[in-house]
Amino acid sequence: APAPGNRRAGPSGGGGRMLRGAPEGQATAVARPLSTASVLCHVEPVGRWFEAFIKRRNMHVSASFQELEDEKELSEESGDEELQLEEFPMLKTLDPKDWKNQDHYLVLGLGHMRYKASQKQIKAAHKAMVLKHHPDKRKAAGEHIGEGDNDYFTCITKAYEILSDPMKRRAFNSVDPTFDNTVPSKSEAKENFFEVFSPVFERNARWSNIKNVPKLGDADSSFEEVDAFYSFWYNFDSWREFSYLDEEEKEKAECRDERRWIEKQNRATRAQRKKEEMNRIRTLVDTAYSCDPRIKKFKEEEKAKKEAEKKAKVDAKRKEQEEKEKQRQAELEAARLAKEKEEEETRQQALLMKKEKDMQKKAIKKERQKLRTICKNWNYFSDNEAECVKMMEEVEKLCDRLELASLQCLNEALTSTTREEGKTAVVKQIEEVNEQMRKEREEADARLRQATKSSEKSTGGSGGSSKNWPEDDLQLLIKAVNLFPAGTNSRWEVIANYMNLHSTTGIKRTAKDVINKAKSLQKLDPHQKDDINKKAFDKFKKEHGVVPQAEIAAPSERFEVPLTDSSPWTTEEQKLLEQALKTYPVNTPERWEKIAASVPGRSKKDCMKRYKELVEMVKAKKAAQEQVLNAAKTKK
């Protein structure tokens, strides 16, 4: 049966049974009814046809893509017709060279819209201005045209160039000449606070990076609303920037250095203007806060609330005492826990120090064993048994005398060399050690001989030769010599007086006795000095009840270990302590923690203890000097 007409499947149709369309001028005919062998095709619209399909489905009308395009063009044309431009009467008098100082919105006729104008409106305004003021059109009308960029049409081009670029437009909007930057005074807002400050905050809200800017509100605003308002403005995040006002353009620079200098100057100027802008905002917020009647009301309510709480506290005095007692107990418990924590940290630190010492011992032991193994593998660099034994003794001497760094260097050299070169390196090291030991013996013998002679001489010529010098007096003399350095007035009289005051033997010493003994001590062997210092330290531990910790091994002489509480203060540490005492005066919070941090290797307790010792030493020094001066005045 012939079909009533052609049915063609358009691209925007939905899914269903589709027949192939007949060619032009022909009709489609069905020879027999459709059987089960018919093909079922699912058609889905895509692209521009999908847009037409959606519109037809939603609006229940038929629309093609072309109809949509026509509607879009019509809407754009109607939008252009609705845009009303304000002619700038001074446009033709503008100087194209001074385009930076012109109002770009007025040039394009958008002075009534300004920053609210969309890009579409800016584009339409520029199009209208070009159609009206293009040089070719004016030239055809017989109007005089300026040469090159001297025509006022350049101002229109520049205006569109600035306003069509989002970054440049933002820079120009930041310095909008029509924006009112003034801040109301307190006298202006005294009577009509909300009428005065509401438009000011709304005007400045345009600079906020956050879009939902809270309103000033009215007299009935809640405390939360007022607090949120002032919190927002006290933390105001402004996008306003002042790059448009740059006096120098880096593109005009002749070289890279000049361009960098211009950028540096521009950055400094922008930062200064940004700072002034933020100060202006802060002044505005401070002025509003001080004049806000709601703030005064909230303060009065807060004051009344505090008075009520104070009255309630008087009624609940007994409960308050109980709370204080509980608090005191809690503080005691907290102090106990803090003390236990500190003790635990001290113990952990001691264990760490012990671990480091063990690691150092293991390292040097490993290097010594390595040196012995290398020499043994090379048969101690000789085939003669006697020479091998001698070399073995020398290698042991190296193991005893050399420090860790020297052992490591020697082992590295022996590992990466031949037997002969290794022998040369070992022999050279042995010679250096033997030479060092020889010099030490010679110096010790010379000092001993000289000390013996000077001691005999001082014993024969000293008036106090009959006076013994016990260990306590020797230690006291060493302390006094360090306490009263060279340059002290009547130094040796002061030292003698100090010893007479603090000596437990009851022997009176004169300045001459002290001088002779000090000279003899200076000429003593270093080992003897070490013995005297060791005895002094043992006495100090005995008097102060210092109990040695068995679990902490004694530090090796070849290693620098962290100082403990009993280790002496070095000159460098003393200087650091004195500088820290000057840097952090008495009224500094957590003064001793900061002082301890300034002296590496010393704790807060060490610094406080050393400070007390210095104070006592200074007091003793002054007392001894005053006694000598008083004695001198009495003799006169």
XYZ file of C-alpha atoms in Angstrom:
636
model
C 0.000 0.000 0.000
C 1.397 3.374 -0.858
C 2.376 5.619 2.039
C 0.556 8.903 2.400
C 3.843 10.753 2.054
C 7.548 10.726 2.626
C 8.656 10.333 6.198
C 12.277 11.326 6.718
C 14.170 10.746 9.947
C 15.688 13.993 11.077
C 18.791 14.005 13.256
C 16.862 15.445 16.185
C 14.260 12.694 16.346
C 13.920 10.247 19.202
C 14.321 6.448 19.152
C 11.789 4.310 17.180
C 11.139 2.482 13.873
C 12.619 4.396 10.995
C 12.151 3.907 7.192
C 14.714 4.865 4.646
C 13.704 8.101 2.971
C 12.742 8.128 -0.709
C 14.856 10.060 -3.199
C 13.724 13.443 -4.401
C 10.612 13.210 -6.604
C 9.694 9.690 -5.501
C 7.411 8.198 -2.878
C 7.975 5.465 -0.397
C 5.730 2.381 -0.690
C 5.290 -0.641 1.595
C 4.955 -3.885 -0.380
C 3.883 -5.941 2.630
C 3.285 -5.433 6.297
C 6.328 -5.234 8.518
C 7.337 -8.653 9.754
C 9.374 -9.722 12.742
C 12.453 -9.312 10.597
C 12.158 -5.512 10.738
C 15.176 -3.729 12.198
C 14.635 -1.613 15.314
C 16.970 1.434 15.366
C 17.640 3.612 18.425
C 18.473 7.195 17.473
C 19.972 9.578 20.063
C 20.419 13.298 19.346
C 23.851 14.806 19.948
C 25.541 18.155 19.590
C 23.460 21.054 18.400
C 20.547 18.717 17.663
C 20.500 17.650 21.307
C 19.997 21.291 22.321
C 17.013 21.560 19.955
C 15.624 18.266 21.245
C 15.817 19.385 24.900
C 14.111 22.676 24.135
C 11.363 20.959 22.171
C 10.796 18.475 24.983
C 10.670 21.100 27.735
C 8.632 23.693 25.865
C 6.519 21.213 23.858
C 7.377 23.005 20.649
C 9.465 22.167 17.624
C 12.664 24.132 17.224
C 15.673 23.622 15.017
C 19.245 24.590 15.698
C 18.942 27.474 13.286
C 15.990 28.842 15.210
C 18.093 28.799 18.405
C 20.920 30.615 16.642
C 18.468 33.197 15.358
C 17.068 33.711 18.848
C 20.601 34.100 20.267
C 21.469 36.735 17.668
C 18.199 38.538 18.294
C 18.824 38.548 22.057
C 22.331 39.983 21.521
C 20.976 42.680 19.193
C 18.212 43.533 21.635
C 20.825 43.700 24.436
C 22.898 46.111 22.366
C 19.811 48.218 21.711
C 18.969 48.317 25.428
C 22.504 49.493 26.374
C 22.351 53.246 26.844
C 25.673 55.065 26.456
C 26.432 58.467 27.951
C 28.388 60.614 25.578
C 31.527 62.065 27.138
C 31.533 65.764 26.138
C 35.295 66.137 26.685
C 36.200 63.105 24.564
C 37.580 65.054 21.616
C 39.756 67.223 23.901
C 41.588 64.272 25.496
C 45.339 64.009 25.032
C 46.219 60.516 23.711
C 49.646 60.738 25.359
C 48.000 61.236 28.734
C 45.688 58.229 28.362
C 46.691 56.817 31.750
C 45.006 59.702 33.588
C 41.718 59.446 31.681
C 38.518 57.869 32.994
C 38.139 54.831 30.745
C 34.505 54.269 31.688
C 33.589 57.833 30.676
C 35.502 57.448 27.408
C 33.387 54.385 26.459
C 30.177 56.036 27.693
C 29.818 53.716 30.694
C 30.273 56.332 33.391
C 26.855 55.512 34.867
C 27.691 51.788 35.173
C 31.450 51.765 35.856
C 32.682 48.600 37.645
C 29.212 47.011 37.392
C 29.425 46.867 33.589
C 29.832 43.365 32.154
C 32.339 42.373 29.497
C 29.511 42.073 27.017
C 28.419 45.649 27.711
C 32.003 46.897 27.463
C 32.368 45.159 24.125
C 29.083 46.634 22.882
C 30.063 50.118 24.063
C 33.386 49.878 22.281
C 31.654 48.726 19.127
C 29.286 51.701 19.256
C 32.152 54.138 19.880
C 34.156 52.687 16.991
C 31.210 53.003 14.646
C 30.782 56.623 15.638
C 34.339 57.906 16.069
C 36.478 55.784 13.764
C 39.004 57.995 11.908
C 38.011 56.605 8.506
C 34.371 57.465 9.062
C 35.163 60.945 10.317
C 37.617 61.491 7.492
C 34.924 60.573 5.004
C 32.685 63.138 6.673
C 35.337 65.818 6.153
C 36.494 66.036 9.777
C 40.143 66.713 10.569
C 42.035 63.598 11.741
C 45.175 63.661 13.911
C 48.302 61.996 12.614
C 49.266 58.568 13.976
C 48.449 58.119 17.674
C 47.707 61.808 18.166
C 44.024 61.353 17.388
C 41.576 61.113 20.271
C 40.435 57.749 18.909
C 43.585 56.336 20.549
C 41.956 57.093 23.918
C 38.993 54.878 22.964
C 41.364 52.080 21.953
C 43.300 52.387 25.209
C 40.109 52.430 27.250
C 38.898 49.221 25.614
C 42.349 47.653 25.996
C 42.295 48.308 29.738
C 38.668 47.382 30.438
C 38.618 44.245 28.260
C 41.577 42.730 30.139
C 40.357 41.451 33.573
C 43.711 42.088 35.275
C 44.148 45.589 33.846
C 40.522 46.424 34.561
C 40.943 45.281 38.162
C 44.008 47.512 38.494
C 42.055 50.491 37.120
C 39.035 49.750 39.337
C 41.366 49.781 42.356
C 42.158 53.446 41.689
C 38.678 54.436 40.469
C 38.728 58.262 40.526
C 35.050 58.388 41.511
C 35.483 56.186 44.605
C 35.116 58.005 47.928
C 37.987 57.029 50.272
C 36.970 59.314 53.112
C 36.375 57.978 56.623
C 33.630 59.624 58.716
C 34.760 61.315 61.901
C 33.409 60.562 65.358
C 31.562 63.877 65.467
C 29.695 63.038 62.237
C 28.538 59.667 63.579
C 27.584 60.903 67.032
C 23.905 61.369 66.233
C 23.208 59.199 63.172
C 25.614 56.286 63.442
C 23.851 53.837 61.133
C 22.957 56.458 58.499
C 26.575 57.630 58.347
C 28.506 54.343 58.451
C 26.197 51.960 56.554
C 26.865 53.469 53.085
C 30.587 53.725 53.886
C 30.895 50.006 54.680
C 28.745 49.082 51.670
C 30.967 51.232 49.473
C 34.171 49.625 50.750
C 32.736 46.088 50.582
C 33.480 46.057 46.840
C 37.184 45.497 47.665
C 36.554 42.273 49.604
C 37.802 38.958 48.263
C 34.911 37.324 50.140
C 31.609 37.938 48.392
C 29.150 37.563 51.278
C 30.084 40.678 53.240
C 28.098 41.071 56.488
C 25.954 44.181 56.847
C 26.316 46.787 59.582
C 22.805 46.018 60.769
C 20.704 48.195 63.005
C 20.184 48.928 66.688
C 18.360 45.604 67.203
C 21.174 43.395 65.868
C 22.270 40.573 68.159
C 25.678 40.320 69.764
C 26.651 37.456 67.418
C 25.808 39.527 64.343
C 27.739 42.556 65.589
C 30.701 40.392 66.586
C 30.713 38.664 63.190
C 30.584 42.070 61.441
C 33.561 43.550 63.289
C 35.521 40.275 63.153
C 35.112 40.312 59.365
C 36.248 43.908 58.989
C 39.122 43.608 61.458
C 40.362 40.711 59.318
C 39.383 42.351 56.045
C 40.928 40.669 52.990
C 41.151 43.295 50.241
C 41.925 42.626 46.581
C 42.605 46.292 45.934
C 46.039 46.848 44.436
C 47.817 49.879 43.004
C 49.838 48.654 40.049
C 47.972 51.103 37.793
C 49.735 53.996 39.548
C 53.244 52.726 38.751
C 55.313 55.717 37.663
C 57.763 53.610 35.690
C 56.924 50.998 33.074
C 59.393 48.121 32.975
C 58.706 47.586 29.263
C 60.496 50.887 28.592
C 63.683 49.702 30.274
C 66.745 49.507 28.066
C 68.407 46.600 29.873
C 67.698 43.876 32.398
C 69.255 45.761 35.333
C 67.123 48.806 34.669
C 64.028 46.613 34.385
C 64.812 44.986 37.716
C 65.338 48.384 39.311
C 61.956 49.579 37.968
C 60.242 46.445 39.277
C 61.826 46.970 42.674
C 60.680 50.603 42.814
C 57.167 49.651 41.711
C 56.909 46.891 44.313
C 57.980 49.260 47.070
C 55.464 51.905 45.975
C 52.636 49.362 45.733
C 53.439 47.974 49.171
C 53.382 51.468 50.674
C 50.023 52.282 49.070
C 48.629 48.900 50.148
C 49.749 49.631 53.695
C 48.050 53.032 53.601
C 44.860 51.393 52.269
C 44.800 48.816 55.077
C 45.426 51.611 57.614
C 42.452 53.468 56.144
C 40.229 50.394 56.515
C 41.492 49.851 60.065
C 40.796 53.500 60.926
C 37.275 53.140 59.527
C 36.604 50.007 61.601
C 38.142 51.507 64.765
C 36.072 54.671 64.405
C 32.876 52.693 63.835
C 33.623 50.389 66.772
C 34.237 53.298 69.132
C 31.020 55.078 68.038
C 28.758 52.028 67.789
C 25.951 52.378 70.376
C 25.457 48.607 70.354
C 29.019 48.074 71.612
C 28.348 50.432 74.511
C 25.143 48.540 75.270
C 26.930 45.188 75.174
C 29.645 46.501 77.491
C 27.080 47.710 79.973
C 25.345 44.338 79.845
C 28.671 42.626 80.361
C 29.422 44.864 83.321
C 26.051 44.086 84.876
C 26.640 40.400 84.304
C 30.018 40.574 86.045
C 28.505 42.358 89.018
C 25.873 39.627 89.285
C 28.575 36.985 89.108
C 30.555 38.792 91.787
C 27.546 38.797 94.059
C 26.995 35.100 93.395
C 30.616 34.421 94.315
C 30.119 36.053 97.701
C 27.183 33.737 98.361
C 29.192 30.690 97.273
C 32.361 31.400 99.282
C 32.461 27.993 100.898
C 32.191 26.268 97.539
C 34.966 28.470 96.207
C 37.249 27.401 99.056
C 36.579 23.789 98.225
C 37.387 24.426 94.593
C 40.633 26.118 95.595
C 41.595 23.145 97.694
C 40.855 20.824 94.818
C 42.850 23.029 92.536
C 45.776 23.023 94.960
C 45.704 19.259 95.105
C 45.580 19.124 91.331
C 48.583 21.454 91.103
C 50.506 19.289 93.546
C 49.672 16.246 91.484
C 50.687 18.052 88.301
C 53.972 19.128 89.935
C 54.611 15.561 91.010
C 53.944 14.274 87.510
C 56.145 16.999 86.019
C 58.955 16.072 88.399
C 58.629 12.420 87.511
C 58.658 13.337 83.843
C 61.782 15.452 84.312
C 63.499 12.631 86.175
C 62.543 10.224 83.422
C 63.929 12.594 80.792
C 67.152 12.919 82.782
C 67.429 9.164 83.006
C 66.787 8.787 79.290
C 69.404 11.435 78.564
C 71.904 9.604 80.745
C 71.139 6.367 78.923
C 71.581 8.146 75.603
C 74.921 9.551 76.706
C 76.013 6.120 77.830
C 74.935 4.685 74.500
C 76.942 7.324 72.630
C 80.004 6.600 74.749
C 79.630 2.887 74.097
C 79.339 3.562 70.394
C 82.501 5.665 70.515
C 84.322 2.957 72.428
C 83.163 0.343 69.955
C 84.243 2.544 67.053
C 87.777 3.029 68.346
C 87.971 -0.611 69.354
C 86.905 -1.568 65.849
C 89.514 0.714 64.269
C 92.242 -0.648 66.528
C 91.293 -4.217 65.666
C 91.218 -3.287 62.013
C 94.722 -1.835 62.226
C 96.001 -4.950 63.994
C 94.318 -7.203 61.425
C 95.764 -5.314 58.451
C 99.270 -5.367 59.915
C 98.890 -9.032 60.829
C 97.737 -9.942 57.327
C 100.854 -8.293 55.953
C 103.003 -10.115 58.574
C 103.810 -6.752 60.166
C 105.623 -5.701 56.957
C 108.626 -8.010 57.566
C 109.729 -11.614 57.207
C 112.115 -11.363 60.154
C 110.564 -12.575 63.395
C 112.403 -10.029 65.547
C 111.336 -7.176 63.339
C 107.800 -8.526 63.371
C 107.749 -8.491 67.177
C 109.144 -4.979 67.244
C 106.621 -3.799 64.684
C 103.878 -5.484 66.667
C 104.862 -3.427 69.734
C 104.926 -0.261 67.671
C 101.453 -1.036 66.253
C 100.125 -1.499 69.803
C 101.671 1.819 70.695
C 99.816 3.394 67.778
C 96.575 1.819 68.969
C 97.093 3.344 72.419
C 98.242 6.794 71.331
C 96.249 7.566 68.193
C 92.755 8.996 68.372
C 89.748 7.790 66.407
C 90.141 10.184 63.478
C 93.848 9.353 63.065
C 93.141 5.619 63.244
C 90.406 5.928 60.611
C 92.672 7.890 58.259
C 95.511 5.379 58.709
C 93.200 2.396 58.127
C 91.778 3.986 54.993
C 95.288 4.590 53.690
C 96.339 1.003 54.425
C 93.190 -0.432 52.820
C 93.759 1.345 49.514
C 97.509 0.851 49.077
C 100.189 -1.782 48.616
C 102.227 -3.453 51.312
C 105.313 -1.290 50.804
C 103.336 1.941 50.757
C 101.397 0.745 53.803
C 104.635 0.023 55.627
C 105.860 3.521 54.796
C 102.657 5.054 56.146
C 102.810 3.001 59.366
C 106.502 3.755 59.915
C 105.884 7.448 59.361
C 103.047 7.398 61.890
C 105.230 5.495 64.400
C 108.006 8.056 64.009
C 105.575 10.902 64.640
C 104.218 9.216 67.771
C 107.703 8.441 69.080
C 108.838 12.002 68.421
C 105.787 13.333 70.251
C 106.420 11.045 73.217
C 110.080 12.062 73.320
C 109.202 15.740 73.377
C 106.663 15.192 76.128
C 109.241 13.366 78.254
C 111.851 16.060 77.719
C 109.412 18.834 78.597
C 108.238 16.979 81.689
C 111.824 16.398 82.861
C 112.734 20.031 82.262
C 109.699 21.301 84.167
C 110.397 18.938 87.017
C 114.018 20.055 87.290
C 113.080 23.711 87.143
C 110.302 23.260 89.688
C 112.683 21.504 92.032
C 115.247 24.295 91.770
C 112.717 27.066 92.258
C 111.154 25.217 95.176
C 114.540 24.904 96.868
C 115.293 28.528 96.175
C 111.935 29.751 97.498
C 112.290 27.509 100.546
C 115.705 28.919 101.356
C 114.822 32.569 100.847
C 111.213 32.676 101.984
C 110.350 33.999 105.396
C 107.446 31.555 105.516
C 109.573 28.449 104.751
C 108.544 26.914 108.004
C 104.888 27.055 107.032
C 103.514 23.946 105.402
C 101.071 24.061 102.541
C 98.417 21.388 103.019
C 96.243 20.237 100.168
C 93.351 22.428 101.361
C 95.525 25.561 101.286
C 96.865 24.703 97.834
C 93.348 24.306 96.515
C 92.308 27.555 98.203
C 95.314 29.341 96.663
C 94.412 28.108 93.166
C 90.842 29.282 93.654
C 91.972 32.718 94.941
C 94.399 33.219 92.030
C 91.554 32.521 89.559
C 89.148 34.673 91.570
C 91.443 37.745 91.678
C 93.054 37.998 88.217
C 95.978 40.179 87.217
C 95.118 43.882 87.408
C 93.360 43.691 90.792
C 94.508 46.426 93.180
C 96.904 45.008 95.802
C 96.255 41.614 94.258
C 98.569 39.486 96.400
C 97.545 41.208 99.626
C 93.919 40.540 98.712
C 94.694 36.873 97.938
C 96.565 36.450 101.233
C 93.704 38.052 103.138
C 91.196 35.836 101.331
C 93.168 32.716 102.299
C 93.457 33.840 105.932
C 89.678 34.301 106.023
C 88.765 30.968 104.453
C 91.615 28.674 105.461
C 90.738 25.872 107.894
C 94.361 25.220 108.976
C 94.721 28.476 110.938
C 98.074 29.295 109.299
C 98.435 32.975 108.454
C 99.909 33.745 105.048
C 101.629 36.906 103.901
C 101.627 38.342 100.390
C 105.237 37.222 99.958
C 104.359 33.623 100.933
C 101.510 33.587 98.465
C 103.648 34.977 95.618
C 106.404 32.391 96.143
C 103.980 29.492 96.309
C 102.072 30.674 93.242
C 105.294 30.856 91.249
C 106.280 27.359 92.328
C 102.836 26.053 91.328
C 103.188 27.602 87.883
C 106.366 25.604 87.309
C 104.882 22.278 88.394
C 104.483 19.373 86.038
C 101.029 19.293 84.371
C 100.371 15.886 85.909
C 100.918 17.342 89.368
C 98.506 20.168 88.582
C 95.950 17.614 87.416
C 96.374 15.734 90.698
C 95.740 18.915 92.686
C 92.648 19.745 90.619
C 91.380 16.183 90.976
C 91.755 16.321 94.730
C 89.940 19.645 94.780
C 87.095 18.172 92.755
C 86.908 15.108 95.022
C 86.676 17.399 98.009
C 83.922 19.400 96.303
C 81.915 16.221 95.658
C 82.398 15.129 99.237
C 81.286 18.464 100.688
C 78.279 18.834 98.368
C 77.187 15.238 98.567
C 77.619 14.474 94.847
C 77.044 10.764 94.385
C 78.666 9.324 91.234
C 76.320 7.408 88.982
C 77.590 3.882 88.488
C 75.710 3.315 85.303
C 77.425 6.207 83.504
C 80.904 5.191 82.354
C 83.795 7.653 82.601
C 84.391 9.460 79.314
C 87.398 8.464 77.269
C 90.227 10.974 77.112
C 90.210 10.781 73.328
C 86.646 11.955 72.885
C 84.695 15.099 73.549
C 81.562 14.033 75.392
C 78.581 16.164 76.469
C 79.242 17.988 79.711
C 77.498 16.816 82.876
C 76.648 18.830 85.966
C 80.109 18.106 87.495
C 82.185 19.135 84.459
C 84.058 22.465 84.747
C 82.972 25.518 82.785
C 85.162 26.425 79.830
C 86.081 29.989 78.881
C 83.767 29.884 75.868
C 80.839 28.683 77.987
C 81.540 31.408 80.546
C 81.421 34.051 77.806
C 78.167 32.662 76.436
C 76.635 32.670 79.937
C 77.671 36.275 80.596
C 76.292 37.378 77.207
C 73.008 35.550 77.859
C 72.668 37.215 81.298
C 72.998 40.608 79.594
C 70.611 39.683 76.763
C 67.827 38.387 79.040
C 67.371 40.737 82.048
C 65.622 39.813 85.294
C 62.100 40.688 84.105
C 62.297 38.398 81.025
C 59.662 35.598 81.044
C 61.228 32.107 81.265
C 64.593 33.769 81.632
C 66.649 30.748 82.684
C 65.212 28.514 79.950
C 66.357 31.055 77.335
C 69.772 31.422 79.018
C 70.238 27.639 79.052
C 69.316 27.491 75.359
C 72.067 30.055 74.642
C 74.754 27.870 76.296
C 75.053 24.559 74.369
C 75.491 21.508 76.573
C 74.271 23.243 79.750
C 70.914 22.852 81.430
C 68.848 25.412 83.289
C 70.070 23.964 86.592
C 73.734 24.246 85.514
C 73.331 27.914 84.536
C 71.559 28.849 87.787
C 74.187 27.029 89.859
C 77.037 28.717 87.981
C 75.383 32.106 88.440
C 75.150 31.579 92.206
C 78.822 30.590 92.312
C 79.791 33.740 90.406
C 77.745 35.898 92.776
C 79.438 34.316 95.791
C 82.852 34.767 94.225
C 82.185 38.436 93.516
C 80.963 38.991 97.071
C 84.028 37.294 98.503
C 86.261 39.283 96.204
C 84.727 42.584 97.294
C 84.930 41.614 100.956
C 88.621 40.758 100.662
C 89.391 43.990 98.813
C 87.506 46.081 101.374
C 89.385 44.426 104.249
C 92.725 45.203 102.589
C 91.690 48.829 102.042
C 90.518 49.152 105.641
C 93.793 47.723 106.878
C 95.735 50.188 104.730
C 93.682 53.095 106.118
C 94.286 51.909 109.701
C 98.060 51.847 109.154
C 97.948 55.413 107.854
